[in-house]
GROMACS .gro file of C-alpha atoms in nm:
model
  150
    1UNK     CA    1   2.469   0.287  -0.889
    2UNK     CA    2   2.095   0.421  -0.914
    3UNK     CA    3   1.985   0.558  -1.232
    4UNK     CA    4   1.768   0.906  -1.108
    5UNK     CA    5   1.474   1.035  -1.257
    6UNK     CA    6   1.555   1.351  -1.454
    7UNK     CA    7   1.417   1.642  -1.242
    8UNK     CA    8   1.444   2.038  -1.288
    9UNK     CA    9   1.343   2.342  -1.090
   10UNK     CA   10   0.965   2.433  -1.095
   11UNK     CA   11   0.831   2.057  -1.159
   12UNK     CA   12   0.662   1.853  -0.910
   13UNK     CA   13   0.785   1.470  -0.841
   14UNK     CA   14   0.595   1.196  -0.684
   15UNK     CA   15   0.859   1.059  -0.431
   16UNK     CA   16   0.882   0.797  -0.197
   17UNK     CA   17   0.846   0.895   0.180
   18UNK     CA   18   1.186   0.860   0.337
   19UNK     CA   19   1.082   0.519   0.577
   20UNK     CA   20   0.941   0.374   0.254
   21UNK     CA   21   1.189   0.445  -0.015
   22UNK     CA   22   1.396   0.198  -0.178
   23UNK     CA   23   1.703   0.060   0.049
   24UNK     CA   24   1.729  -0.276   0.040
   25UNK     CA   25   1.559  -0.347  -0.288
   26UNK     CA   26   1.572  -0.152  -0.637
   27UNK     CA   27   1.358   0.081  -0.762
   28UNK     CA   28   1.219  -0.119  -0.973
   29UNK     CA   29   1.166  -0.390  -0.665
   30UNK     CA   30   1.013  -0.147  -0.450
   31UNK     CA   31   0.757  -0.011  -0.709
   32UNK     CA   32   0.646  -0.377  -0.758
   33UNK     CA   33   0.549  -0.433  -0.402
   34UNK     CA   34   0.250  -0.265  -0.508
   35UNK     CA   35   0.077  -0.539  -0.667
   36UNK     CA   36  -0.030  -0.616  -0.316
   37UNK     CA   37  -0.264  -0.351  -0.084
   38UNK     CA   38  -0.020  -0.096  -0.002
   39UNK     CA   39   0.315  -0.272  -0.080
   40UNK     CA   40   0.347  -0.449   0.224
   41UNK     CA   41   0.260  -0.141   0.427
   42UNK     CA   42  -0.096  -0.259   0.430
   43UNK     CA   43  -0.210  -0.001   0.713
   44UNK     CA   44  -0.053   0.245   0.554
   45UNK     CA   45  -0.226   0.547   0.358
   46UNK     CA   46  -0.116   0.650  -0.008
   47UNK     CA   47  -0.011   1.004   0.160
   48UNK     CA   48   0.190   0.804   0.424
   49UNK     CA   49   0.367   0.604   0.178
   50UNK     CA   50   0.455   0.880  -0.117
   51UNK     CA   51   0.461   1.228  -0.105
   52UNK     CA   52   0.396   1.504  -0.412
   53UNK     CA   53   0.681   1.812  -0.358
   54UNK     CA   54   0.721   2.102  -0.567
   55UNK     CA   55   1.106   2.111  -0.672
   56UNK     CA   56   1.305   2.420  -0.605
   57UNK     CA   57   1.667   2.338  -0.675
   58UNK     CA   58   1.851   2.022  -0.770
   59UNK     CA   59   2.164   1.864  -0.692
   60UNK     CA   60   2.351   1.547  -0.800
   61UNK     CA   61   2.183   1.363  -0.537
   62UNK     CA   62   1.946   1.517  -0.378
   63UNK     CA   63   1.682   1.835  -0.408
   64UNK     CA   64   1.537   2.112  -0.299
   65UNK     CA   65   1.162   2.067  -0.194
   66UNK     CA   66   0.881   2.379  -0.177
   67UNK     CA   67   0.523   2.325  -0.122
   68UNK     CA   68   0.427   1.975  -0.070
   69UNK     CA   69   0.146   1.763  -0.053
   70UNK     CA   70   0.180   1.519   0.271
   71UNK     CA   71   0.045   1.314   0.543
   72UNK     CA   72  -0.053   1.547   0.815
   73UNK     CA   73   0.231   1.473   1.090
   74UNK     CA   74   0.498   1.388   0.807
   75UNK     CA   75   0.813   1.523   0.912
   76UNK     CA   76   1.006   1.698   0.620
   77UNK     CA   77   1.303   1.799   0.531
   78UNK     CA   78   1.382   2.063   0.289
   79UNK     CA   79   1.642   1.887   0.110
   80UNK     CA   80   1.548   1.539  -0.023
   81UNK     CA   81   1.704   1.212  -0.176
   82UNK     CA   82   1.710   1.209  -0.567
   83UNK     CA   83   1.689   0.807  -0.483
   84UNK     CA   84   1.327   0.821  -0.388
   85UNK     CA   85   1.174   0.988  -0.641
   86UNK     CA   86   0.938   0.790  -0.891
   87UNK     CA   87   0.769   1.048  -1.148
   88UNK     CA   88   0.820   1.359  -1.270
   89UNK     CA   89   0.557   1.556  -1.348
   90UNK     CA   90   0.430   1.939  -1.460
   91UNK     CA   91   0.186   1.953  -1.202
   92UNK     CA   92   0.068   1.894  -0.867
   93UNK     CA   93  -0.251   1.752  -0.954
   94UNK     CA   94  -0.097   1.543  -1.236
   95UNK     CA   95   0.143   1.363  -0.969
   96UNK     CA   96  -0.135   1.320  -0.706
   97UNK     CA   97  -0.351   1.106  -0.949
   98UNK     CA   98  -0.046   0.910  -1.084
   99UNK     CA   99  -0.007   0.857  -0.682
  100UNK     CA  100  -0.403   0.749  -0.630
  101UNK     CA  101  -0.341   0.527  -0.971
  102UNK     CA  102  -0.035   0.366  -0.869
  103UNK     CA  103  -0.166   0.284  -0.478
  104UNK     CA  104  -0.496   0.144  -0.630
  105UNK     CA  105  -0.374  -0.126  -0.851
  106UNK     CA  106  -0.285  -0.354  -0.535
  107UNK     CA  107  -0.610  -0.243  -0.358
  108UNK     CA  108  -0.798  -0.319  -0.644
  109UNK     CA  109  -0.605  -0.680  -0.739
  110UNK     CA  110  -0.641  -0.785  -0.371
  111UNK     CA  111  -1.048  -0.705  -0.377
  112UNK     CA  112  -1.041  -0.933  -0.669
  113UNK     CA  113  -0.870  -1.217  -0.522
  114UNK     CA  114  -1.068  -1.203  -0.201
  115UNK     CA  115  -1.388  -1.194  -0.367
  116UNK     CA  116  -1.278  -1.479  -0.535
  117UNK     CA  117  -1.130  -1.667  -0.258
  118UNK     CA  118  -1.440  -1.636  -0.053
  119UNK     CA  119  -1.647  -1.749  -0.357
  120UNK     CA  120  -1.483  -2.073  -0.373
  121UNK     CA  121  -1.508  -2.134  -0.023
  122UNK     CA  122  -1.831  -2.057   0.037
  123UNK     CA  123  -1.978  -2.413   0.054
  124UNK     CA  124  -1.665  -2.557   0.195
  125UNK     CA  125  -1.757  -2.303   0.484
  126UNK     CA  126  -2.079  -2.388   0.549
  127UNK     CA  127  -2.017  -2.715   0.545
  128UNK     CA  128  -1.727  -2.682   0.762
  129UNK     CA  129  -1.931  -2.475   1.040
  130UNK     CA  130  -2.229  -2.717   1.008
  131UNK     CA  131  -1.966  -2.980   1.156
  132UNK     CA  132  -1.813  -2.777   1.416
  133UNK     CA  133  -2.168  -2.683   1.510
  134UNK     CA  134  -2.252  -3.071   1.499
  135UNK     CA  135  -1.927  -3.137   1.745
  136UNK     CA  136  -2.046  -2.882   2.020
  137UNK     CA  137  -2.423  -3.020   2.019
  138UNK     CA  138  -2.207  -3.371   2.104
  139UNK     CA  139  -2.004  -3.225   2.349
  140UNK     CA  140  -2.267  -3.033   2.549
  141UNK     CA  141  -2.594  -3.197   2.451
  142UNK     CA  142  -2.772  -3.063   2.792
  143UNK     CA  143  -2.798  -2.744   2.613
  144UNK     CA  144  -2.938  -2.853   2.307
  145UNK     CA  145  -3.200  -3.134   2.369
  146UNK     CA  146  -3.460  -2.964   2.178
  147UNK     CA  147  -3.302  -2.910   1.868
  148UNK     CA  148  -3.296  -3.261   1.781
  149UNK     CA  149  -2.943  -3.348   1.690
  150UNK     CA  150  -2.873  -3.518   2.016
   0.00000   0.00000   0.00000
């Protein structure tokens, strides 16, 4: 059984968006998809993805949602599942950054990798397209007589 985060009336949680939450994997599993761009939802928005809600009332598994902060077109529900939620926090604001924070980390790791990937190809590259470059003056030389590699 799922341990849930220990919410009350009047605070705001930082909650998964329905689609996204955790079904197939843990909690734990889910949250660490984010060591990539978006999680695996790499298209996807932060807002998309998790939403801020201001809780009203709480069940055993599930609450009671006021104001929220959303995507847009997000279709809500008053009544939410205690499973999704991440954070608990005293303020809107206070969840929205630990949202921002939490989304960044796999934006931020992937910039690093690519910027390294692309620095460590970078001759192989130009080498590379110097070659295929090479093969097309072969294969069509008509079009290239005066650049001297025919």
């Amino acid at each position: 059984m799922s341990t849930f985060v220990d919410i009350k009336p009047d605070q705001w949680v930082l909650a998964f968006d329905e689609p996204y939450g955790p079904y197939m994997r843990s909690m734990q599993e889910q949250l660490e998809m984010f060591r990539n761009r978006g999680g695996g939802w790499d298209s996807h928005s932060a807002a998309e993805i998790f939403h801020v809600y201001h809780v009203t009332d709480v069940k055993p598994k599930t609450y009671f949602i006021g104001e929220s902060v959303t995507h847009p077109n997000a279709y809500l529900k008053d009544r939410q599942p205690r499973t999704h939620v991440i954070a608990v926090g005293a303020t809107k604001e206070e969840m929205v950054a630990l949202r921002d924070r939490l989304f960044s980390i796999g934006d931020e790791t992937d910039d690093r990798i690519e910027a390294e990937m692309y620095r460590r190809i970078e001759k192989f590259s130009v080498r590379e397209y110097a070659k295929a470059e090479a093969k097309i003056y072969r294969l069509l030389p008509h079009f290239f007589k005066g650049r001297g590699l025919c």
